[in-house]
Short mmCIF file of C-alpha atoms (C1' of nucleotides) in Angstrom, two decimals:
data_model
loop_
_atom_site.label_atom_id
_atom_site.label_comp_id
_atom_site.label_asym_id
_atom_site.label_seq_id
_atom_site.Cartn_x
_atom_site.Cartn_y
_atom_site.Cartn_z
CA UNK A 163 0.00 0.00 0.00
CA UNK A 164 2.78 2.34 0.97
CA UNK A 165 4.59 1.35 -2.16
CA UNK A 166 1.60 2.06 -4.34
CA UNK A 167 1.03 5.46 -2.77
CA UNK A 168 4.64 6.24 -3.42
CA UNK A 169 4.24 5.15 -7.03
CA UNK A 170 1.41 7.59 -7.55
CA UNK A 171 3.32 10.43 -5.97
CA UNK A 172 6.41 9.67 -8.00
CA UNK A 173 4.30 9.52 -11.16
CA UNK A 174 3.02 12.96 -10.40
CA UNK A 175 6.52 14.29 -9.94
CA UNK A 176 8.09 12.53 -12.87
CA UNK A 177 6.05 10.62 -15.34
CA UNK A 178 6.60 6.92 -15.76
CA UNK A 179 7.81 6.06 -19.23
CA UNK A 180 8.17 2.49 -20.41
CA UNK A 181 8.90 1.10 -23.80
CA UNK A 182 8.59 -1.98 -25.94
CA UNK A 183 11.74 -2.31 -28.01
CA UNK A 184 11.49 -5.25 -30.39
CA UNK A 185 13.77 -5.88 -33.30
CA UNK A 186 11.48 -6.46 -36.24
CA UNK A 187 12.38 -9.87 -37.55
CA UNK A 188 9.07 -10.61 -39.20
CA UNK A 189 7.29 -12.59 -36.55
CA UNK A 190 6.41 -11.45 -33.08
CA UNK A 191 6.96 -14.10 -30.45
CA UNK A 192 4.53 -14.56 -27.54
CA UNK A 193 7.32 -14.01 -25.02
CA UNK A 194 8.08 -10.65 -26.57
CA UNK A 195 4.49 -9.64 -26.80
CA UNK A 196 3.92 -10.55 -23.18
CA UNK A 197 6.70 -8.13 -22.30
CA UNK A 198 4.86 -5.55 -24.38
CA UNK A 199 1.64 -6.35 -22.54
CA UNK A 200 3.26 -5.92 -19.14
CA UNK A 201 4.83 -2.65 -20.20
CA UNK A 202 1.56 -1.40 -21.62
CA UNK A 203 -0.39 -2.35 -18.50
CA UNK A 204 2.20 -0.79 -16.26
CA UNK A 205 1.97 2.46 -18.20
CA UNK A 206 -1.81 2.43 -18.27
CA UNK A 207 -2.01 1.51 -14.60
CA UNK A 208 0.28 4.30 -13.50
CA UNK A 209 -0.93 6.88 -15.98
CA UNK A 210 2.49 6.90 -17.60
CA UNK A 211 3.54 6.63 -21.21
CA UNK A 212 3.97 3.50 -23.28
CA UNK A 213 6.52 3.95 -26.05
CA UNK A 214 7.47 1.89 -29.04
CA UNK A 215 11.03 1.68 -30.23
CA UNK A 216 11.84 -0.32 -33.30
CA UNK A 217 15.35 -1.67 -32.97
CA UNK A 218 15.94 -1.97 -36.67
CA UNK A 219 19.71 -1.83 -36.70
CA UNK A 220 19.98 -5.37 -37.99
CA UNK A 221 19.58 -4.33 -41.59
CA UNK A 222 19.58 -7.92 -42.80
CA UNK A 223 16.40 -8.86 -41.05
CA UNK A 224 14.65 -5.54 -40.60
CA UNK A 225 12.40 -5.14 -43.59
CA UNK A 226 9.43 -2.83 -44.09
CA UNK A 227 7.25 -5.93 -44.17
CA UNK A 228 8.58 -7.09 -40.82
CA UNK A 229 7.91 -3.70 -39.28
CA UNK A 230 4.43 -3.73 -40.74
CA UNK A 231 3.78 -7.17 -39.25
CA UNK A 232 4.93 -5.93 -35.88
CA UNK A 233 2.67 -2.90 -35.98
CA UNK A 234 -0.28 -5.04 -37.02
CA UNK A 235 0.25 -7.42 -34.11
CA UNK A 236 0.28 -4.54 -31.70
CA UNK A 237 -2.82 -3.00 -33.15
CA UNK A 238 -4.59 -6.36 -33.14
CA UNK A 239 -3.90 -6.70 -29.42
CA UNK A 240 -4.84 -3.14 -28.67
CA UNK A 241 -1.35 -2.14 -27.60
CA UNK A 242 -1.49 1.52 -28.51
CA UNK A 243 1.56 3.66 -27.90
CA UNK A 244 1.68 7.25 -26.83
CA UNK A 245 4.37 8.84 -28.97
CA UNK A 246 5.40 8.27 -32.56
CA UNK A 247 7.41 5.09 -33.02
CA UNK A 248 11.11 5.65 -32.44
CA UNK A 249 13.38 4.04 -35.02
CA UNK A 250 16.79 3.11 -33.75
CA UNK A 251 18.50 3.58 -37.12
CA UNK A 252 17.43 7.24 -37.03
CA UNK A 253 19.48 7.77 -33.90
CA UNK A 254 22.86 6.53 -35.08
CA UNK A 255 24.43 9.98 -35.01
CA UNK A 256 23.57 10.29 -31.36
CA UNK A 257 24.94 6.84 -30.67
CA UNK A 258 28.26 7.77 -32.24
CA UNK A 259 28.39 11.15 -30.51
CA UNK A 260 28.02 9.31 -27.22
CA UNK A 261 30.86 7.01 -28.18
CA UNK A 262 33.10 10.03 -28.78
CA UNK A 263 32.21 11.35 -25.37
CA UNK A 264 32.91 8.00 -23.73
CA UNK A 265 36.30 7.84 -25.44
CA UNK A 266 37.07 11.43 -24.49
CA UNK A 267 36.14 10.64 -20.90
CA UNK A 268 38.32 7.57 -20.88
CA UNK A 269 35.33 5.27 -20.40
CA UNK A 270 35.81 3.67 -23.78
CA UNK A 271 38.82 2.73 -25.82
CA UNK A 272 39.68 1.38 -29.24
CA UNK A 273 41.09 -2.06 -29.49
CA UNK A 274 42.19 -4.59 -32.06
CA UNK A 275 39.96 -7.61 -31.61
CA UNK A 276 39.30 -10.92 -33.29
CA UNK A 277 35.65 -11.88 -33.50
CA UNK A 278 34.17 -15.32 -33.07
CA UNK A 279 34.15 -15.94 -36.77
CA UNK A 280 37.81 -15.02 -37.05
CA UNK A 281 37.59 -11.50 -38.47
CA UNK A 282 40.06 -9.04 -36.98
CA UNK A 283 39.41 -5.32 -36.73
CA UNK A 284 39.32 -2.32 -34.48
CA UNK A 285 36.30 -2.05 -32.21
CA UNK A 286 35.41 0.33 -29.42
CA UNK A 287 35.26 -1.26 -25.99
CA UNK A 288 33.46 0.07 -22.94
CA UNK A 289 35.47 0.09 -19.76
CA UNK A 290 33.75 -1.58 -16.83
CA UNK A 291 34.78 -1.07 -13.20
CA UNK A 292 37.44 -3.58 -12.23
CA UNK A 293 36.70 -3.94 -8.54
CA UNK A 294 33.86 -3.68 -6.09
CA UNK A 295 30.35 -4.92 -6.68
CA UNK A 296 27.74 -4.07 -9.26
CA UNK A 297 24.20 -4.19 -8.00
CA UNK A 298 20.64 -3.19 -8.74
CA UNK A 299 17.20 -3.92 -7.36
CA UNK A 300 15.16 -5.70 -9.95
CA UNK A 301 11.45 -4.97 -9.75
CA UNK A 302 10.55 -8.62 -10.20
CA UNK A 303 13.66 -10.55 -9.25
CA UNK A 304 14.74 -8.52 -6.25
CA UNK A 305 18.27 -7.56 -5.35
CA UNK A 306 20.85 -8.54 -7.95
CA UNK A 307 24.53 -8.38 -7.32
CA UNK A 308 27.74 -9.32 -9.06
CA UNK A 309 31.39 -8.84 -8.54
CA UNK A 310 32.76 -6.26 -10.95
CA UNK A 311 35.49 -8.66 -11.96
CA UNK A 312 32.82 -11.01 -13.31
CA UNK A 313 31.61 -8.46 -15.84
CA UNK A 314 34.31 -7.77 -18.40
CA UNK A 315 34.62 -4.83 -20.77
CA UNK A 316 32.49 -5.21 -23.85
CA UNK A 317 32.32 -3.91 -27.40
CA UNK A 318 30.01 -1.01 -28.20
CA UNK A 319 31.06 -0.24 -31.77
CA UNK A 320 31.79 -2.80 -34.48
CA UNK A 321 34.85 -2.67 -36.65
CA UNK A 322 32.61 -1.43 -39.47
CA UNK A 323 31.76 1.55 -37.30
CA UNK A 324 28.19 0.61 -36.46
CA UNK A 325 26.92 0.84 -32.88
CA UNK A 326 26.23 -2.35 -30.98
CA UNK A 327 23.01 -3.17 -29.14
CA UNK A 328 24.18 -2.27 -25.63
CA UNK A 329 25.21 1.22 -26.65
CA UNK A 330 22.28 1.94 -28.94
CA UNK A 331 19.80 0.54 -26.46
CA UNK A 332 21.05 2.67 -23.61
CA UNK A 333 21.39 5.87 -25.63
CA UNK A 334 17.88 5.43 -26.97
CA UNK A 335 16.54 4.83 -23.50
CA UNK A 336 18.16 8.07 -22.42
CA UNK A 337 16.75 9.92 -25.41
CA UNK A 338 13.28 8.50 -24.90
CA UNK A 339 13.55 9.35 -21.21
CA UNK A 340 12.64 5.81 -20.23
CA UNK A 341 12.13 5.42 -16.49
CA UNK A 342 11.42 1.70 -16.24
CA UNK A 343 12.81 -1.06 -18.39
CA UNK A 344 10.62 -4.15 -18.31
CA UNK A 345 12.10 -6.79 -20.56
CA UNK A 346 12.96 -10.44 -20.92
CA UNK A 347 15.00 -12.45 -18.50
CA UNK A 348 17.69 -12.89 -21.09
CA UNK A 349 18.82 -9.32 -20.43
CA UNK A 350 19.51 -9.68 -16.70
CA UNK A 351 23.25 -9.99 -17.14
CA UNK A 352 23.30 -7.11 -19.60
CA UNK A 353 21.76 -4.88 -17.00
CA UNK A 354 25.00 -4.62 -15.05
CA UNK A 355 26.62 -3.32 -18.22
CA UNK A 356 23.78 -1.02 -19.15
CA UNK A 357 23.68 0.66 -15.78
CA UNK A 358 27.37 1.51 -16.05
CA UNK A 359 26.76 2.88 -19.50
CA UNK A 360 24.01 5.14 -18.21
CA UNK A 361 26.27 6.42 -15.48
CA UNK A 362 29.18 6.95 -17.83
CA UNK A 363 26.91 9.02 -20.05
CA UNK A 364 25.85 11.10 -17.11
CA UNK A 365 22.32 9.74 -17.03
CA UNK A 366 20.31 8.22 -14.22
CA UNK A 367 19.71 4.53 -14.90
CA UNK A 368 16.08 3.47 -15.12
CA UNK A 369 14.50 0.90 -12.83
CA UNK A 370 14.66 -2.61 -14.23
CA UNK A 371 12.24 -5.49 -14.14
CA UNK A 372 13.09 -8.80 -15.77
CA UNK A 373 10.41 -11.18 -16.91
CA UNK A 374 10.94 -14.90 -16.87
CA UNK A 375 10.66 -16.78 -20.08
CA UNK A 376 7.67 -18.57 -21.47
CA UNK A 377 8.61 -22.17 -22.14
CA UNK A 378 6.96 -24.80 -24.32
CA UNK A 379 4.84 -27.76 -23.28
CA UNK A 380 8.01 -29.75 -22.57
CA UNK A 381 9.26 -27.02 -20.28
CA UNK A 382 12.02 -26.09 -22.69
CA UNK A 383 12.73 -22.72 -24.27
CA UNK A 384 10.77 -22.19 -27.45
CA UNK A 385 12.48 -23.19 -30.62
CA UNK A 386 11.42 -22.82 -34.20
CA UNK A 387 10.18 -26.39 -34.13
CA UNK A 388 7.46 -25.64 -31.62
CA UNK A 389 5.31 -23.63 -33.97
CA UNK A 390 2.34 -21.48 -33.05
CA UNK A 391 4.51 -19.36 -30.80
CA UNK A 392 4.00 -16.32 -32.98
CA UNK A 393 1.24 -13.84 -32.42
CA UNK A 394 0.31 -13.80 -36.09
CA UNK A 395 -0.37 -17.51 -36.04
CA UNK A 396 -2.85 -17.19 -33.23
CA UNK A 397 -4.64 -14.56 -35.21
CA UNK A 398 -4.70 -16.76 -38.29
CA UNK A 399 -6.01 -19.65 -36.27
CA UNK A 400 -9.07 -17.79 -35.10
CA UNK A 401 -8.04 -16.69 -31.62
CA UNK A 402 -9.42 -13.48 -30.17
CA UNK A 403 -6.84 -10.86 -29.30
CA UNK A 404 -8.56 -10.36 -25.96
CA UNK A 405 -8.20 -14.05 -25.14
CA UNK A 406 -4.53 -14.19 -26.04
CA UNK A 407 -3.90 -10.97 -24.14
CA UNK A 408 -5.70 -12.28 -21.07
CA UNK A 409 -4.00 -15.65 -21.19
CA UNK A 410 -0.52 -14.19 -21.61
CA UNK A 411 -1.17 -11.78 -18.75
CA UNK A 412 -1.98 -14.71 -16.48
CA UNK A 413 1.29 -16.39 -17.34
CA UNK A 414 3.24 -14.89 -14.49
CA UNK A 415 0.73 -12.64 -12.83
CA UNK A 416 -2.66 -12.90 -11.17
CA UNK A 417 -4.99 -10.36 -9.65
CA UNK A 418 -4.63 -11.78 -6.16
CA UNK A 419 -8.11 -13.23 -6.07
CA UNK A 420 -9.63 -16.01 -8.11
CA UNK A 421 -10.71 -14.02 -11.13
CA UNK A 422 -9.16 -15.12 -14.40
CA UNK A 423 -11.22 -13.71 -17.20
CA UNK A 424 -10.68 -10.00 -16.86
CA UNK A 425 -11.83 -6.99 -18.81
CA UNK A 426 -9.18 -4.66 -20.15
CA UNK A 427 -10.18 -2.11 -17.56
CA UNK A 428 -9.88 -4.63 -14.73
CA UNK A 429 -6.44 -5.58 -15.98
CA UNK A 430 -5.36 -1.95 -15.98
CA UNK A 431 -6.78 -1.36 -12.53
CA UNK A 432 -5.35 -4.50 -10.97
CA UNK A 433 -2.01 -4.96 -12.69
CA UNK A 434 0.93 -4.68 -10.37
CA UNK A 435 4.40 -5.12 -11.80
CA UNK A 436 5.77 -5.95 -8.37
CA UNK A 437 3.61 -9.06 -8.22
CA UNK A 438 4.93 -10.54 -11.42
CA UNK A 439 6.43 -13.98 -10.92
CA UNK A 440 10.07 -14.84 -11.04
CA UNK A 441 9.62 -18.38 -12.29
CA UNK A 442 9.34 -19.44 -15.90
CA UNK A 443 5.82 -20.21 -17.07
CA UNK A 444 4.84 -23.03 -19.34
CA UNK A 445 2.58 -22.24 -22.23
CA UNK A 446 -0.59 -24.33 -22.00
CA UNK A 447 -2.45 -24.22 -25.28
CA UNK A 448 -5.40 -26.08 -23.75
CA UNK A 449 -6.09 -23.31 -21.32
CA UNK A 450 -5.75 -20.69 -24.02
CA UNK A 451 -8.24 -22.64 -26.09
CA UNK A 452 -10.66 -22.74 -23.20
CA UNK A 453 -10.22 -19.04 -22.66
CA UNK A 454 -10.82 -18.34 -26.32
CA UNK A 455 -14.10 -20.23 -26.17
CA UNK A 456 -14.94 -18.31 -23.05
CA UNK A 457 -14.38 -15.02 -24.83
CA UNK A 458 -16.43 -16.10 -27.81
CA UNK A 459 -19.32 -17.15 -25.59
CA UNK A 460 -19.17 -13.87 -23.73
CA UNK A 461 -18.85 -11.77 -26.85
CA UNK A 462 -21.77 -9.48 -27.68
CA UNK A 463 -24.21 -11.17 -30.09
CA UNK A 464 -23.62 -8.40 -32.57
CA UNK A 465 -19.88 -9.02 -32.61
CA UNK A 466 -20.49 -12.70 -33.17
CA UNK A 467 -22.94 -11.91 -35.93
CA UNK A 468 -20.42 -9.67 -37.69
CA UNK A 469 -17.69 -12.25 -37.36
CA UNK A 470 -20.05 -14.92 -38.67
CA UNK A 471 -20.92 -12.87 -41.73
CA UNK A 472 -17.34 -11.97 -42.45
CA UNK A 473 -16.11 -15.55 -42.03
CA UNK A 474 -18.86 -16.84 -44.28
CA UNK A 475 -18.14 -14.10 -46.75
CA UNK A 476 -14.51 -15.14 -46.85
CA UNK A 477 -15.74 -18.61 -47.74
CA UNK A 478 -17.80 -17.14 -50.55
CA UNK A 479 -21.12 -17.44 -48.76
CA UNK A 480 -23.73 -14.73 -48.32
CA UNK A 481 -26.78 -15.83 -46.34
CA UNK A 482 -30.03 -15.14 -48.21
CA UNK A 483 -32.11 -12.21 -46.93
CA UNK A 484 -34.80 -14.40 -45.43
CA UNK A 485 -32.31 -16.50 -43.47
CA UNK A 486 -32.86 -16.41 -39.72
CA UNK A 487 -29.41 -15.23 -38.71
CA UNK A 488 -30.45 -14.59 -35.13
CA UNK A 489 -31.40 -18.19 -34.64
CA UNK A 490 -28.13 -19.36 -36.16
CA UNK A 491 -26.16 -17.08 -33.85
CA UNK A 492 -28.15 -18.46 -30.91
CA UNK A 493 -27.23 -21.96 -31.86
CA UNK A 494 -23.63 -21.46 -32.88
CA UNK A 495 -22.12 -19.00 -30.45
CA UNK A 496 -21.77 -21.37 -27.49
CA UNK A 497 -20.43 -24.05 -29.82
CA UNK A 498 -17.60 -21.98 -31.26
CA UNK A 499 -14.10 -22.32 -29.89
CA UNK A 500 -12.28 -20.47 -32.65
CA UNK A 501 -13.49 -18.04 -35.24
CA UNK A 502 -12.08 -20.43 -37.80
CA UNK A 503 -14.63 -23.03 -36.74
CA UNK A 504 -17.43 -20.91 -38.10
CA UNK A 505 -17.68 -21.75 -41.77
CA UNK A 506 -17.18 -25.46 -41.23
CA UNK A 507 -19.82 -25.61 -38.54
CA UNK A 508 -22.63 -24.14 -40.55
CA UNK A 509 -21.75 -24.41 -44.21
CA UNK A 510 -24.46 -27.00 -44.83
CA UNK A 511 -27.09 -24.33 -44.26
CA UNK A 512 -25.95 -22.49 -47.34
CA UNK A 513 -24.88 -25.01 -49.91
CA UNK A 514 -25.52 -28.54 -51.06
CA UNK A 515 -21.81 -29.01 -51.41
CA UNK A 516 -20.97 -29.80 -47.80
CA UNK A 517 -18.78 -32.56 -46.35
CA UNK A 518 -20.45 -35.75 -45.17
CA UNK A 519 -19.04 -37.75 -42.33
CA UNK A 520 -19.01 -41.35 -43.52
CA UNK A 521 -18.78 -42.69 -40.01
CA UNK A 522 -21.95 -40.84 -39.14
CA UNK A 523 -23.69 -42.32 -42.17
CA UNK A 524 -22.51 -45.75 -41.20
CA UNK A 525 -23.69 -45.39 -37.64
CA UNK A 526 -27.00 -43.60 -38.09
CA UNK A 527 -28.25 -44.31 -41.58
CA UNK A 528 -27.05 -47.69 -42.75
CA UNK A 529 -29.43 -49.55 -40.48
CA UNK A 530 -32.50 -51.61 -41.30
CA UNK A 531 -35.64 -49.54 -41.47
CA UNK A 532 -33.96 -46.18 -41.71
CA UNK A 533 -34.73 -45.75 -45.41
CA UNK A 534 -38.45 -46.16 -44.76
CA UNK A 535 -38.22 -43.99 -41.68
CA UNK A 536 -36.63 -41.13 -43.61
CA UNK A 537 -39.22 -41.34 -46.40
CA UNK A 538 -42.01 -41.28 -43.87
CA UNK A 539 -40.49 -38.29 -42.09
CA UNK A 540 -39.93 -36.50 -45.38
CA UNK A 541 -43.60 -36.66 -46.17
CA UNK A 542 -44.54 -35.59 -42.66
CA UNK A 543 -42.20 -32.59 -42.78
CA UNK A 544 -43.58 -31.75 -46.21
CA UNK A 545 -46.96 -31.32 -44.55
CA UNK A 546 -45.83 -29.79 -41.26
CA UNK A 547 -47.56 -26.49 -40.45
CA UNK A 548 -46.06 -24.21 -39.50
CA UNK A 549 -42.55 -25.31 -40.39
CA UNK A 550 -40.90 -24.30 -37.13
CA UNK A 551 -38.62 -25.82 -34.56
CA UNK A 552 -41.43 -26.05 -32.04
CA UNK A 553 -43.83 -27.72 -34.46
CA UNK A 554 -41.17 -30.14 -35.64
CA UNK A 555 -40.28 -31.10 -32.13
CA UNK A 556 -43.93 -31.58 -31.21
CA UNK A 557 -44.41 -33.79 -34.22
CA UNK A 558 -41.45 -36.06 -33.48
CA UNK A 559 -42.41 -36.22 -29.81
CA UNK A 560 -45.79 -37.37 -30.89
CA UNK A 561 -44.31 -40.07 -33.10
CA UNK A 562 -42.00 -41.17 -30.31
CA UNK A 563 -44.95 -41.55 -27.98
CA UNK A 564 -43.14 -40.66 -24.82
CA UNK A 565 -40.08 -42.76 -25.64
CA UNK A 566 -36.73 -41.15 -26.28
CA UNK A 567 -36.56 -39.29 -29.57
CA UNK A 568 -33.12 -40.65 -30.35
CA UNK A 569 -34.18 -43.20 -32.97
CA UNK A 570 -35.74 -40.38 -35.04
CA UNK A 571 -33.52 -37.50 -34.20
CA UNK A 572 -30.17 -39.14 -34.96
CA UNK A 573 -30.95 -40.33 -38.50
CA UNK A 574 -32.58 -37.00 -39.36
CA UNK A 575 -29.53 -35.08 -38.17
CA UNK A 576 -27.12 -37.07 -40.27
CA UNK A 577 -29.45 -37.12 -43.27
CA UNK A 578 -29.80 -33.33 -43.38
CA UNK A 579 -26.38 -32.16 -42.20
CA UNK A 580 -23.98 -35.01 -42.86
CA UNK A 581 -22.65 -34.93 -39.33
CA UNK A 582 -23.42 -36.05 -35.81
CA UNK A 583 -23.01 -32.84 -33.92
CA UNK A 584 -24.34 -29.35 -34.25
CA UNK A 585 -27.24 -27.11 -33.30
CA UNK A 586 -30.43 -28.45 -31.75
CA UNK A 587 -31.99 -30.61 -34.44
CA UNK A 588 -35.28 -28.78 -34.73
CA UNK A 589 -33.65 -25.40 -34.85
CA UNK A 590 -31.41 -26.83 -37.51
CA UNK A 591 -34.42 -27.94 -39.55
CA UNK A 592 -36.11 -24.59 -39.18
CA UNK A 593 -32.96 -22.88 -40.42
CA UNK A 594 -32.74 -25.29 -43.33
CA UNK A 595 -36.36 -24.70 -44.27
CA UNK A 596 -38.97 -27.11 -45.46
CA UNK A 597 -37.71 -27.51 -48.97
CA UNK A 598 -34.14 -28.42 -48.08
CA UNK A 599 -35.17 -30.59 -45.18
CA UNK A 600 -37.52 -32.68 -47.29
CA UNK A 601 -35.14 -32.86 -50.21
CA UNK A 602 -32.23 -34.00 -48.06
CA UNK A 603 -34.31 -36.58 -46.22
CA UNK A 604 -35.43 -38.01 -49.55
CA UNK A 605 -31.97 -37.87 -51.02
CA UNK A 606 -30.53 -39.67 -48.02
CA UNK A 607 -33.25 -42.30 -48.27
CA UNK A 608 -32.54 -42.83 -51.95
CA UNK A 609 -28.85 -43.33 -51.23
CA UNK A 610 -29.71 -46.27 -49.00
CA UNK A 611 -30.23 -49.75 -50.41
"C1'" G B 277 33.33 -25.03 -16.69
"C1'" G B 278 32.29 -19.97 -14.42
"C1'" U B 279 28.66 -16.17 -12.67
"C1'" C B 280 23.58 -15.39 -11.59
"C1'" C B 281 18.34 -16.86 -11.07
"C1'" C B 282 14.46 -20.36 -10.00
"C1'" G B 283 11.66 -25.08 -7.74
"C1'" U B 284 3.28 -25.88 -4.66
"C1'" C B 285 -1.49 -30.81 -8.30
"C1'" G B 286 0.16 -32.79 -15.44
"C1'" U B 287 -0.20 -27.03 -16.49
"C1'" C B 288 -1.13 -21.69 -14.69
"C1'" U B 289 -1.41 -20.34 -9.75
"C1'" A B 290 -3.41 -19.02 -4.05
"C1'" A B 291 -2.03 -19.60 0.94
"C1'" C B 292 0.31 -12.49 8.04
"C1'" G B 293 5.02 -19.07 10.45
"C1'" G B 294 -0.71 -22.06 12.65
"C1'" U B 295 -5.74 -23.87 6.31
"C1'" U B 296 -8.89 -30.62 5.81
"C1'" A B 297 -2.75 -26.82 1.22
"C1'" G B 298 -7.71 -23.15 -2.13
"C1'" G B 299 -9.00 -21.87 -7.43
"C1'" A B 300 -8.64 -22.39 -12.86
"C1'" C B 301 -7.31 -25.47 -17.30
"C1'" A B 302 -6.79 -30.54 -18.41
"C1'" C B 303 -8.56 -35.34 -16.89
"C1'" C B 304 -12.48 -38.35 -14.87
"C1'" A B 305 -17.65 -39.75 -12.91
"C1'" G B 306 -22.64 -38.25 -12.82
"C1'" G B 307 -26.92 -34.75 -13.95
"C1'" U B 308 -29.59 -31.66 -17.75
"C1'" U B 309 -30.36 -32.26 -23.19
"C1'" U B 310 -32.53 -34.94 -29.54
"C1'" U B 311 -26.39 -34.79 -30.93
"C1'" C B 312 -22.33 -31.71 -29.91
"C1'" A B 313 -21.36 -27.67 -27.01
"C1'" U B 314 -22.94 -24.97 -22.82
"C1'" C B 315 -24.53 -25.39 -17.85
"C1'" C B 316 -24.73 -27.91 -12.75
"C1'" U B 317 -22.62 -31.50 -9.12
"C1'" A B 318 -18.74 -34.75 -7.52
"C1'" G B 319 -13.69 -36.83 -7.87
"C1'" U B 320 -8.29 -37.96 -8.86
"C1'" A B 321 -4.00 -34.98 -8.29
"C1'" A B 322 1.07 -30.83 -5.40
"C1'" C B 323 4.50 -28.23 -1.08
"C1'" A B 324 11.71 -31.69 -5.38
"C1'" G B 325 14.82 -34.24 -1.31
"C1'" G B 326 17.54 -33.72 3.35
"C1'" A B 327 19.12 -31.16 7.60
"C1'" G B 328 18.41 -26.88 10.78
"C1'" U B 329 15.72 -22.46 13.33
"C1'" U B 330 10.80 -22.57 15.85
"C1'" C B 331 5.83 -24.65 20.42
"C1'" G B 332 4.69 -24.93 15.17
"C1'" A B 333 7.74 -24.44 8.41
"C1'" C B 334 4.87 -24.47 1.76
"C1'" U B 335 6.47 -20.04 4.16
"C1'" C B 336 13.05 -18.52 7.36
"C1'" U B 337 18.55 -20.66 6.86
"C1'" C B 338 21.97 -24.23 4.77
"C1'" C B 339 23.11 -28.47 1.65
"C1'" U B 340 21.78 -31.82 -2.34
"C1'" C B 341 19.21 -32.67 -6.71
"C1'" G B 342 16.67 -30.63 -10.82
"C1'" G B 343 15.61 -26.58 -14.34
"C1'" G B 344 16.92 -21.94 -16.68
"C1'" A B 345 19.70 -17.30 -18.17
"C1'" C B 346 24.29 -15.29 -19.45
"C1'" U B 347 29.30 -16.25 -20.70
"C1'" G B 348 29.42 -12.46 -29.28
"C1'" C B 349 32.04 -7.24 -33.51
"C1'" C B 350 23.12 -10.94 -32.03
"C1'" A B 351 19.46 -8.35 -30.06
#
RNA sequence: GGUCCCGUCGUCUAACGGUUAGGACACCAGGUUUUCAUCCUAGUAACAGGAGUUCGACUCUCCUCGGGACUGCCA
């Protein structure tokens, strides 16, 4: 409580500024985007600023397309930033000016060095303290300390004259007036170097918080083999941005009570960077899938309706004007786990060219008596007035005479939809309409010996 | 190898040093239902191991084991 009060006071005195600083390599990884989410929430929670810095100094991999993909991911997740995106390549002059100053101050020196791949050239090295301890208080990991002798000098300018990450990163943080650096665990060791760099440049180091990694189902760091670890893939697979956002947030943080599905506003209100976990979290696709279904079920009908129309449209289907879309939404919304499920789960309402599950046919239709049953039902449905779900259900109930309706319902379902699961049967028939229902019952009957 | 970090159900996690160690996902058994899904009810399942401190340890200390990060002219 005291801490939080202090945070508010400090924010009033000097605004909190955090940043997401990805290098655009084409695909945005979930671990990176979770860091972005935590930064964004921290900024929104404290009333500070969330900044975007594109670390595009790796000219090989940084393409306009990659940057575009990055921006789209952020927009999809609702990670809006408060100042124009800062491009690292635009700040190279500043980087080099800082190097000159460091050299002039004796904090950096030129040196002949042989790189890992055997190339020799002159680089600029940053001089680290040689004795004493280096320490900082990590917002999530607590007090971190190292002997100075364990952190050697390091290169800040390549032999081709280009600035290296450590230097560029720190100079940019100074220029963007970043107050809190919340980033991946893999930077913990770098922090000892970065803090010295800040000091050598006459700047106050920011506060640091290091996030543990997200590991795969085997508990190992994600590799390219794991797949589906990129934000874009979740989008393509029909996940809701809100669900992915919520799930990622819960990987390493919780609101302190038993709530899990949170609104964006609740997240902002409750998020507390100090309560973020130190331990690595395993990515559980099953729980994400559940959460996605949860978000779809909770979505406003209108949103579902729009998504339904657009997904059908993408499949080349436009429901006819007299189609009862409301009823379809009623039936489908609770049965949808991914947006991508939509066309497949209702395509048979709109075309005669729909897939038929042969196992279903085997189980429900290829039985003695079913042919006659379907013909009988076809003629009954042809006469049913009105042709509604309620009337259809009443009719079959009447035929079943108080017994279970299974023997009638199951064959009808497979005969008219080609599958064993789906909306309530009578709603399904109403949506199909009399003509299609009768025609499909007769067609199914004809296909039987 | 060296430096640093971490360790509660299968997974994500909760638990002022005192709880029958709680919740969620998954799993499983029922119920509702014309199928599937939803929904409701119940269940299986964890403090890595060992010392110590303490009246009392998941919680504090140490050791062991296990996992991870870093150890670039990559970011």
